mmCIF file of C-alpha atoms in Angstrom:
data_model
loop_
_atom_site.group_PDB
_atom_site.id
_atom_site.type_symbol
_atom_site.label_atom_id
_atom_site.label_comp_id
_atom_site.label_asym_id
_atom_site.label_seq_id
_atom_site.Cartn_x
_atom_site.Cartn_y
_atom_site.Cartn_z
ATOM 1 C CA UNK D 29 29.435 -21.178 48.107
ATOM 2 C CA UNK D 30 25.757 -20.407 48.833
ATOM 3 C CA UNK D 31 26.446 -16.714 48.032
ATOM 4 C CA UNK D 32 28.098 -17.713 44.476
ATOM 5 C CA UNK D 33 25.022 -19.789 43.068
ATOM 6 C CA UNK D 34 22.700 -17.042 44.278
ATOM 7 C CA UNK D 35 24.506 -14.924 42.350
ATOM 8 C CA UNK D 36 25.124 -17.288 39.333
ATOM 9 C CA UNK D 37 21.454 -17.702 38.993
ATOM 10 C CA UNK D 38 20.530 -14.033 38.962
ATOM 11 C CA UNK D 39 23.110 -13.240 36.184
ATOM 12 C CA UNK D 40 20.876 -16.261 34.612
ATOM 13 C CA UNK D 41 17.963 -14.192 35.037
ATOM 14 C CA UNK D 42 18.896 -11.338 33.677
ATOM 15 C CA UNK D 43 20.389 -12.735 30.777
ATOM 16 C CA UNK D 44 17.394 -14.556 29.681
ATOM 17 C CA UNK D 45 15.359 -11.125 30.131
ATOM 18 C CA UNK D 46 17.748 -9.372 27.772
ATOM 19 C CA UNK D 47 17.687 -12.094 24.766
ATOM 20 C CA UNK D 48 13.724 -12.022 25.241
ATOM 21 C CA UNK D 49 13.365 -8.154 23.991
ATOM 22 C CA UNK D 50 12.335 -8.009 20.488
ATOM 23 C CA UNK D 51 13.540 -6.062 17.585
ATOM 24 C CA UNK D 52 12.417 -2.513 18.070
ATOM 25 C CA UNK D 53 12.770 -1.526 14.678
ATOM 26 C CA UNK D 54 11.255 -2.297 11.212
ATOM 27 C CA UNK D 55 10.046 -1.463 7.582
ATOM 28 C CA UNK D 56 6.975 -1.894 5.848
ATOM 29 C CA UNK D 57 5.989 -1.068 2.267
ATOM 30 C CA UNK D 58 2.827 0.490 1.396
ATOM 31 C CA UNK D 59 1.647 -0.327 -2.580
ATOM 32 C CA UNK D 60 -0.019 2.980 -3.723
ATOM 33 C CA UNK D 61 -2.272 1.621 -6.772
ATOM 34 C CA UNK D 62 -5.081 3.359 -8.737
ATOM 35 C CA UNK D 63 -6.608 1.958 -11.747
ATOM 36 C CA UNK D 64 -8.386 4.178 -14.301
ATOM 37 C CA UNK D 65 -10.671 2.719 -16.384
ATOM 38 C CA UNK D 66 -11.241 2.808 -20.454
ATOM 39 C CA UNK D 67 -14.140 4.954 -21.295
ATOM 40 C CA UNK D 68 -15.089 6.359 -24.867
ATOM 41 C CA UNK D 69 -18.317 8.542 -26.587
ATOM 42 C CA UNK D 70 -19.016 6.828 -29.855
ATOM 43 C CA UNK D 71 -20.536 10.045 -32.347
ATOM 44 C CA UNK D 72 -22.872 9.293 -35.047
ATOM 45 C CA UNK D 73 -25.030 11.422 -37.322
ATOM 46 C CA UNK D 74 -28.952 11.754 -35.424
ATOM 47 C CA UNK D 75 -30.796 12.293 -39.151
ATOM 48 C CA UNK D 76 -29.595 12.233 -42.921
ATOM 49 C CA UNK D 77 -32.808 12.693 -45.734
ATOM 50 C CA UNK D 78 -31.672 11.163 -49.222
ATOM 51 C CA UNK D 79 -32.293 12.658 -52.036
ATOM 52 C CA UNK D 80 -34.735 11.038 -54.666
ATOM 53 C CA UNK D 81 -32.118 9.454 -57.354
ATOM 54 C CA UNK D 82 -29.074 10.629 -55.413
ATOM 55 C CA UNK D 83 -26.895 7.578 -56.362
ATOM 56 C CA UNK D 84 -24.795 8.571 -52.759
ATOM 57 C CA UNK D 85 -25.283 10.695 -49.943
ATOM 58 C CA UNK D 86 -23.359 11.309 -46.921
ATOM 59 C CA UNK D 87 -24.904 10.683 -43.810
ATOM 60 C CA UNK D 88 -25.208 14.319 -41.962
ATOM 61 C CA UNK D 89 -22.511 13.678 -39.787
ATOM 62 C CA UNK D 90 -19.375 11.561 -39.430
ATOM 63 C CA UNK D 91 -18.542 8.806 -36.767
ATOM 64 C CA UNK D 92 -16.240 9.650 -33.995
ATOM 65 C CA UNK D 93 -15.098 8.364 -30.914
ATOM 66 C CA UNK D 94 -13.282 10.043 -28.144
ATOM 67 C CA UNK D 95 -12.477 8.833 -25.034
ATOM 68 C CA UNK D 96 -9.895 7.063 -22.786
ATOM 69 C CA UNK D 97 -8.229 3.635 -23.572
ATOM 70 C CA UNK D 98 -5.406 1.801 -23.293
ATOM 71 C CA UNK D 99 -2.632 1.440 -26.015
ATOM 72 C CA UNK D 100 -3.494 -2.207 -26.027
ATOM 73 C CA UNK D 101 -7.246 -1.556 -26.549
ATOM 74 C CA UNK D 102 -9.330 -0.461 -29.616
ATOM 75 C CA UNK D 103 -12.901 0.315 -30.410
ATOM 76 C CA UNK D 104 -14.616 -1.139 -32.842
ATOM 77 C CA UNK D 105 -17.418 0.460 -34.325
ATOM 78 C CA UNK D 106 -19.464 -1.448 -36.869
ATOM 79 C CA UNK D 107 -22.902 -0.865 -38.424
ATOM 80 C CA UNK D 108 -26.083 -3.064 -39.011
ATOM 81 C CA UNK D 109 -28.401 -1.367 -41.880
ATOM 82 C CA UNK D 110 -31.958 -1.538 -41.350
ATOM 83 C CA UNK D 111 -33.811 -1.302 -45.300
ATOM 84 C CA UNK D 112 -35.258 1.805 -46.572
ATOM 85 C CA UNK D 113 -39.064 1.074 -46.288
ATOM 86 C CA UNK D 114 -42.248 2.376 -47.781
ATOM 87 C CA UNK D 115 -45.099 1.450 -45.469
ATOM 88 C CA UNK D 116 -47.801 2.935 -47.933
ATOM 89 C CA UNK D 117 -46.415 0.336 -50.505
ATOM 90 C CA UNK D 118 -44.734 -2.064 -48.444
ATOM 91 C CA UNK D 119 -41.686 -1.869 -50.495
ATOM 92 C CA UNK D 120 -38.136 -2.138 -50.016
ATOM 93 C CA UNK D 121 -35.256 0.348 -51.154
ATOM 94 C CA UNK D 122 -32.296 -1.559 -51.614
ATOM 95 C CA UNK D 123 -28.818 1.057 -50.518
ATOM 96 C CA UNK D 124 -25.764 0.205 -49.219
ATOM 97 C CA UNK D 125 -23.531 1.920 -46.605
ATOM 98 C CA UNK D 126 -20.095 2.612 -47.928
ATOM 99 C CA UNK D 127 -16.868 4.109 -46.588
ATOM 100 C CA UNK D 128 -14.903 5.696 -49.767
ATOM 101 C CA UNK D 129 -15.286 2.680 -52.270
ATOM 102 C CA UNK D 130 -15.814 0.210 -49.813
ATOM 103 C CA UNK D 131 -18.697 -1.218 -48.182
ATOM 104 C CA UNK D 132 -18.537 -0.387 -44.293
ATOM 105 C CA UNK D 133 -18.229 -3.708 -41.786
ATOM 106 C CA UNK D 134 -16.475 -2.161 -39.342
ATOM 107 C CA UNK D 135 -13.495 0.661 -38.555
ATOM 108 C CA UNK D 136 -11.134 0.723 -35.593
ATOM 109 C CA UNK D 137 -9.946 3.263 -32.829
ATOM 110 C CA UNK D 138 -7.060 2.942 -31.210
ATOM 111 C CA UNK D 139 -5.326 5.272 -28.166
ATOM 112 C CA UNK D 140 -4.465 8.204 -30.597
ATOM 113 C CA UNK D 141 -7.072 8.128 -32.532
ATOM 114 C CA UNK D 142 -9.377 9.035 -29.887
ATOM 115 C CA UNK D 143 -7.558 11.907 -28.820
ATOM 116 C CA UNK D 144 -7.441 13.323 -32.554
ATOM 117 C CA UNK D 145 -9.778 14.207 -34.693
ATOM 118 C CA UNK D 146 -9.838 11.268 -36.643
ATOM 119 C CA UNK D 147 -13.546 10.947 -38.138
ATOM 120 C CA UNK D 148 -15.220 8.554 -40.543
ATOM 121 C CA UNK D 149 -17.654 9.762 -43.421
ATOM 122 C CA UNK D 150 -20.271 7.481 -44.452
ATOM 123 C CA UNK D 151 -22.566 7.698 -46.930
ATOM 124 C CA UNK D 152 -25.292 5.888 -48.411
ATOM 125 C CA UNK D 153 -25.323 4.309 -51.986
ATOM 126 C CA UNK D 154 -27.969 3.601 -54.055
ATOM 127 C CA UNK D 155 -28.175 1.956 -57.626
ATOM 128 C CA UNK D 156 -29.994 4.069 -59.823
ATOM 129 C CA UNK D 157 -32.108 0.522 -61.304
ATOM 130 C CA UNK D 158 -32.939 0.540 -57.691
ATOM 131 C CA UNK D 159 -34.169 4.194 -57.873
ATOM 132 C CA UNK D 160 -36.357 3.622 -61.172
ATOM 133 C CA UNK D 161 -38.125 0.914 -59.590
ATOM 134 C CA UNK D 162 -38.618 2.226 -56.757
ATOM 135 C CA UNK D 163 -42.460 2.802 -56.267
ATOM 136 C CA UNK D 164 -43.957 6.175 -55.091
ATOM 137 C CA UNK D 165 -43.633 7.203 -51.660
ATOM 138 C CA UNK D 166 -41.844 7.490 -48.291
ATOM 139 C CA UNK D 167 -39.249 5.817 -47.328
ATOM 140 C CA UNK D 168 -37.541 5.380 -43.806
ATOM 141 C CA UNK D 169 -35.029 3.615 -42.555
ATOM 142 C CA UNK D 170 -32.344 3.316 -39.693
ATOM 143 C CA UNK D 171 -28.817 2.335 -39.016
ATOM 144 C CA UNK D 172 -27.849 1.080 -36.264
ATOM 145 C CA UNK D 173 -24.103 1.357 -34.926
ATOM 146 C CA UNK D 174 -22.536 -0.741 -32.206
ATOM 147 C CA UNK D 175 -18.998 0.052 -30.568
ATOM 148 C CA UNK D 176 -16.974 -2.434 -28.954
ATOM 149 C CA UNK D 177 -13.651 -2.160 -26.295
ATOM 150 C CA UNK D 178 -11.709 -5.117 -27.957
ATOM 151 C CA UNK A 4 26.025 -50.511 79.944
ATOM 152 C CA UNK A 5 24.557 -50.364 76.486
ATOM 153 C CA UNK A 6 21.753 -48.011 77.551
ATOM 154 C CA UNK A 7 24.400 -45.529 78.549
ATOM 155 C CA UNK A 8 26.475 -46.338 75.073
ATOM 156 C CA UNK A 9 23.351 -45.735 73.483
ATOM 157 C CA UNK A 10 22.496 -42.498 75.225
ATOM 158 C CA UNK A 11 25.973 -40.725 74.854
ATOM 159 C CA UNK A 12 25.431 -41.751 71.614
ATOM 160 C CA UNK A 13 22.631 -39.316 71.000
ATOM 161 C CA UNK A 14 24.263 -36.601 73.150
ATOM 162 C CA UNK A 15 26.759 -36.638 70.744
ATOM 163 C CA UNK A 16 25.283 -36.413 67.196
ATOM 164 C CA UNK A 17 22.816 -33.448 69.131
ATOM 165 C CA UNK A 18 25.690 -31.634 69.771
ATOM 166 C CA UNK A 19 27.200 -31.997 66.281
ATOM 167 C CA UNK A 20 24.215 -30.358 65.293
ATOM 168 C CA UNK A 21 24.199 -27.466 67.424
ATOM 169 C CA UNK A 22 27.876 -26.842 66.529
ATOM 170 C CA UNK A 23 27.118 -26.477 62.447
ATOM 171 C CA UNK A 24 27.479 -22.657 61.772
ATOM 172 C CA UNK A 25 24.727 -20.413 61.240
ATOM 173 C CA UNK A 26 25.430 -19.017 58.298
ATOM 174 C CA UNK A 27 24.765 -15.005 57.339
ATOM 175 C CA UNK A 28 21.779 -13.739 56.370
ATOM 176 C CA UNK A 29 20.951 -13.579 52.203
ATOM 177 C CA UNK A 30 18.651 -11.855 49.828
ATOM 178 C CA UNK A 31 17.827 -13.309 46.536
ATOM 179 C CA UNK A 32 16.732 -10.636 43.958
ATOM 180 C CA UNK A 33 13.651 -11.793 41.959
ATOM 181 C CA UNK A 34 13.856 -9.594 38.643
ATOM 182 C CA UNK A 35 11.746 -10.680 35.379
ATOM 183 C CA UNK A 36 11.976 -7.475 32.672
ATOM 184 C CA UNK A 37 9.319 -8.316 29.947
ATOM 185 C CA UNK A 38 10.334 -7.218 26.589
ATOM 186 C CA UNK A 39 8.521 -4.331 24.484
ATOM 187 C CA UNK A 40 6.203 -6.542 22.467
ATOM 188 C CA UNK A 41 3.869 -5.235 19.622
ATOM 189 C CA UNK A 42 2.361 -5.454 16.235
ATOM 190 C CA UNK A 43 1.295 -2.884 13.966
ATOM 191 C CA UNK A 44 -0.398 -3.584 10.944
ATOM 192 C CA UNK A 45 0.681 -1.134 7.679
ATOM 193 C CA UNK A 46 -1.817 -1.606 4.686
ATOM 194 C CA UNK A 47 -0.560 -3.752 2.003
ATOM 195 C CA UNK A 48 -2.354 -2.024 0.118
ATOM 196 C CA UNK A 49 -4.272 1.305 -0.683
ATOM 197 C CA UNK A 50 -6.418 1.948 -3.708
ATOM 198 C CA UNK A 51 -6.552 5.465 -5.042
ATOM 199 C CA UNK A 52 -9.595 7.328 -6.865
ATOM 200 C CA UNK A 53 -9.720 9.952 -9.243
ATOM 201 C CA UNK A 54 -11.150 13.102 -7.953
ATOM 202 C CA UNK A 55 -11.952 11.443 -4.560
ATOM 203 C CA UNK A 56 -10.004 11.398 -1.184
ATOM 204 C CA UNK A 57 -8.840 7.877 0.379
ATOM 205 C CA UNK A 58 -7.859 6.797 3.906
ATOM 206 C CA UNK A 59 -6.417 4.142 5.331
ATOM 207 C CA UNK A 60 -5.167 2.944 8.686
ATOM 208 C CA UNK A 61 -2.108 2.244 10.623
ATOM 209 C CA UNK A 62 -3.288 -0.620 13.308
ATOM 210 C CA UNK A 63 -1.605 -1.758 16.327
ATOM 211 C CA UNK A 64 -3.414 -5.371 16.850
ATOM 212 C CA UNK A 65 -0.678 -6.127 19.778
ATOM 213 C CA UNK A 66 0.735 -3.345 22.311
ATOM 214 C CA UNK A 67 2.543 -3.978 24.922
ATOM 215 C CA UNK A 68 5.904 -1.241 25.891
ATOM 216 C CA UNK A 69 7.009 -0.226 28.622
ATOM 217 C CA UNK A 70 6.068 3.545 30.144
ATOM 218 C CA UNK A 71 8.906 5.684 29.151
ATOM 219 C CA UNK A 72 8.652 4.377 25.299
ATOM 220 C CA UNK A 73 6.333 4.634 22.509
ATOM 221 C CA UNK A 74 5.999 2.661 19.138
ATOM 222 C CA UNK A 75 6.174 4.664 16.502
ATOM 223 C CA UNK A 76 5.357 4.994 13.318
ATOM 224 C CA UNK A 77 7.259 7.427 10.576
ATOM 225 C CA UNK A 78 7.202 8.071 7.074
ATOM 226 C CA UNK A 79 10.301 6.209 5.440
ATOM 227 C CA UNK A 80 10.666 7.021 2.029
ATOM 228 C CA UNK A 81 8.016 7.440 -1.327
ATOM 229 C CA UNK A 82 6.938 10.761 -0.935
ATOM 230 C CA UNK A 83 8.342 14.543 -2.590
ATOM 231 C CA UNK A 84 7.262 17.725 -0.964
ATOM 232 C CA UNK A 85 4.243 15.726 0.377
ATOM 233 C CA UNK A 86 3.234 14.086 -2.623
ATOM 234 C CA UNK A 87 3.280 10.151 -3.677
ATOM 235 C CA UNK A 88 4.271 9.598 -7.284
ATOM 236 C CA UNK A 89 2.284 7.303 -9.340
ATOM 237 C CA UNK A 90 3.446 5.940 -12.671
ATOM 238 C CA UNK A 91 1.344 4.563 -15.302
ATOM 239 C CA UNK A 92 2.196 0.880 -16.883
ATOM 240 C CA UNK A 93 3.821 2.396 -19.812
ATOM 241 C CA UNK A 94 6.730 3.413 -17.390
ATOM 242 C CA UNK A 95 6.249 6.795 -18.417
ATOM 243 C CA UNK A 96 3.590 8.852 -17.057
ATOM 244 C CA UNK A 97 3.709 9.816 -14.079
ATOM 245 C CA UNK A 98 0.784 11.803 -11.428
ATOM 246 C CA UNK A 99 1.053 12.249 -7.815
ATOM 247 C CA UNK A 100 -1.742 12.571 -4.873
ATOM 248 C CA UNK A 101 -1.040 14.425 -2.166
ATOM 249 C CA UNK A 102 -1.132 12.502 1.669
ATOM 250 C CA UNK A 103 -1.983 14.036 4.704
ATOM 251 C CA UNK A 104 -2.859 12.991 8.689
ATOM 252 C CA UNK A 105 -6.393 15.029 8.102
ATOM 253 C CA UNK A 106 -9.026 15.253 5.406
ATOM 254 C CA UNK A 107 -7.769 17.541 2.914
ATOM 255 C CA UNK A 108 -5.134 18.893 5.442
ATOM 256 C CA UNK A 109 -1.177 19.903 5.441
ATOM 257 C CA UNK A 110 1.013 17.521 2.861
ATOM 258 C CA UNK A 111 3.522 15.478 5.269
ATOM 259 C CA UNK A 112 6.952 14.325 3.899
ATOM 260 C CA UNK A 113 9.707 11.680 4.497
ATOM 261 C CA UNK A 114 10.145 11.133 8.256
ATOM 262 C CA UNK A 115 7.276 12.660 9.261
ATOM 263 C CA UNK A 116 5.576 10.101 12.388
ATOM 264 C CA UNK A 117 2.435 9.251 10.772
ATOM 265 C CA UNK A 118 0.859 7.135 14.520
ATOM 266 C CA UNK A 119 2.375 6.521 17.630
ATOM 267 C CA UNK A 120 1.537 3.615 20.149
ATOM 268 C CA UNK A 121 1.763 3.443 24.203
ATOM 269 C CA UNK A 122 1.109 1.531 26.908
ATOM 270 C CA UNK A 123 -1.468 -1.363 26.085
ATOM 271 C CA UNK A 124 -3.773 0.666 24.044
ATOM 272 C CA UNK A 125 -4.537 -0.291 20.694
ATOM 273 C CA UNK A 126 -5.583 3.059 19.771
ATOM 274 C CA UNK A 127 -3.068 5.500 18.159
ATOM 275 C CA UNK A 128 -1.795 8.030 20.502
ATOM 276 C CA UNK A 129 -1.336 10.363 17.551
ATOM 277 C CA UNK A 130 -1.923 10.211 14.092
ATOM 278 C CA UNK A 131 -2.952 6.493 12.492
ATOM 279 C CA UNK A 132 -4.748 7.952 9.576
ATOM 280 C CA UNK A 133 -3.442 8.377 6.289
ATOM 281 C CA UNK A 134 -5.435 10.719 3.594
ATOM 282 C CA UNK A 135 -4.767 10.611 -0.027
ATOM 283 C CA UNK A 136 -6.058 13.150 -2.121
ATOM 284 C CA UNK A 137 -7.893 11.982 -5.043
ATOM 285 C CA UNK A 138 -6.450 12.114 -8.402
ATOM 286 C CA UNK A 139 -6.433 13.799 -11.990
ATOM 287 C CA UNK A 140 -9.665 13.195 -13.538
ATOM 288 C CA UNK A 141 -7.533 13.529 -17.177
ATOM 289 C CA UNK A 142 -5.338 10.579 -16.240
ATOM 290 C CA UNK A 143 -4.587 7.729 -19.104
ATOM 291 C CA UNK A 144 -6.302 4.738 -18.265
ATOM 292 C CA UNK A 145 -4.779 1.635 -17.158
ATOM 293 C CA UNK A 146 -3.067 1.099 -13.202
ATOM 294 C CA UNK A 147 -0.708 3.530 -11.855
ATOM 295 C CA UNK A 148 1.489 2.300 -9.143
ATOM 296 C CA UNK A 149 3.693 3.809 -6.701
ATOM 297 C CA UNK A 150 4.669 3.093 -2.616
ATOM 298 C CA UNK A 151 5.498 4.366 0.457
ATOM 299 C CA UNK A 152 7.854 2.830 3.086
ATOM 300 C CA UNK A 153 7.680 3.208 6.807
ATOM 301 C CA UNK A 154 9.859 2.714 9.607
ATOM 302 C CA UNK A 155 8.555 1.211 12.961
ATOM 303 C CA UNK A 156 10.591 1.565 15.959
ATOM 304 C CA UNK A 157 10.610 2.383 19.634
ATOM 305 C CA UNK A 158 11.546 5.713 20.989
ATOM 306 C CA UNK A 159 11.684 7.079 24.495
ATOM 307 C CA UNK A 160 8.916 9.463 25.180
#
């Protein structure tokens, strides 16, 4: 009878050793992610001279933008005119800055567009009763462009 | 008369005693096995550059297996001839980075054991490092996602 319960308990034993041993096998997922950024080059003319009654003139250069976005994004590219100003006379030449017809506020790139050629001409417009009051002189003035990931 | 009652009295239970059988000699066996036990920690995650190598780790933070085993650590599925294929969110394009064991070193593929584990040592016996080549520097922006399985398991040295 003694020999039986030794026995008994060392099947126990065993058992219990057995059911303790863990899984020895397994899977695991690695997420491989990389996440390239938008980037763009807005273009824009350096320098344009206007010629004296020229009623419009095309800035020496167009506006481009190339670059890498995505085909949710756009960039906006809109303009704020500084005035064409004589400093001898302290005078003001009134122009306006026009795409086609229209005057400029603002024109949109999207995905495509930045990977063609699409380009803008702009050109400055001035009103010839603006011209023949102009007084005598030089005059300078800027634009200033801004482009915006929207 | 009842001192002699008393004293055959005690003669008798002695003797009951010395007739109980010895019994045989026994052994009892004390066996405790303890089970393999480990953890190894895959990254979640990795983050990929463009034009820049990245590594990352296989861990063991828990090793315990027995001497004629090894935990190790193989390359399930997610890569072709060596390569891990990315693809953009607009489900369509696709680029790939190639992974290696060294820094700019042979292109491993599916199955291939990528860290191995014995004893108590937290340290890989082989492997443990993955490299990742960096990627296109042309590639459309956005996130590119792809993944890599692995298989853990314990093999006999």
């Amino acid at each position: 009878m003694k020999v039986k319960k030794g026995l008994t308990g060392l099947l126990l034993v065993s058992l219990m050793a057995t059911l303790t041993v863990p899984v020895q096998a397994a899977e695991q997922t690695t997420l491989i992610h990389a996440n390239v950024g938008s980037s763009y080059t807005l273009t824009i003319p350096k320098e344009t001279t206007i010629d004296v009654n020229a009623l419009t003139t095309p800035l020496n250069g167009t506006i481009k933008v190339t670059g890498n976005i995505l085909s949710t994004e756009n960039v906006v590219v809109s303009a704020v005119t500084q005035p064409l100003h004589n400093d001898d006379q302290n005078a003001d030449l009134p122009y306006t800055l026009k795409n086609g017809n229209q005057a400029f506020t603002s024109v949109n790139f999207n995905q495509n567009d930045l990977k063609s050629t699409k380009e803008v001409q702009l050109q400055i417009a001035i009103n010839q009763e603006d011209w023949n009051q102009a007084p005598a002189g030089s005059y300078n003035g800027s634009i200033v462009f801004n482009a915006e990931l929207q | 008369m009842k001192k002699m009652i008393s004293s055959g009295l005690t003669f008798m239970m002695l003797l009951s005693t010395v007739v109980t059988p010895i019994c045989a000699a026994e052994t009892t066996d004390v066996i405790y096995t303890q089970g393999n036990n480990y953890t190894i920690s895959i990254p979640k995650t990795v983050n990929l550059k463009q034009g820049e190598e990245v590594n990352t780790q296989i861990q063991a933070t828990q090793m315990n297996v027995s001497p004629t085993e090894k935990v190790q650590v193989s390359v399930n599925s997610g890569l072709t001839n060596g390569q891990v294929t990315l693809t953009h969110d607009n489900g369509t394009d696709q680029t790939t980075s190639k992974v290696s064991l060294t820094s700019n070193g042979t292109a491993i593929n599916n199955n291939s054991v990528v860290a191995s584990f014995e004893s108590q040592d937290l340290n890989a016996k082989e492997g443990g490092t993955l490299y990742f080549a960096g990627l296109a520097n042309n590639l459309k922006a956005g996130t590119w996602k792809g993944q890599m399985t692995f298989d853990i398991k314990v093999v006999n040295k």
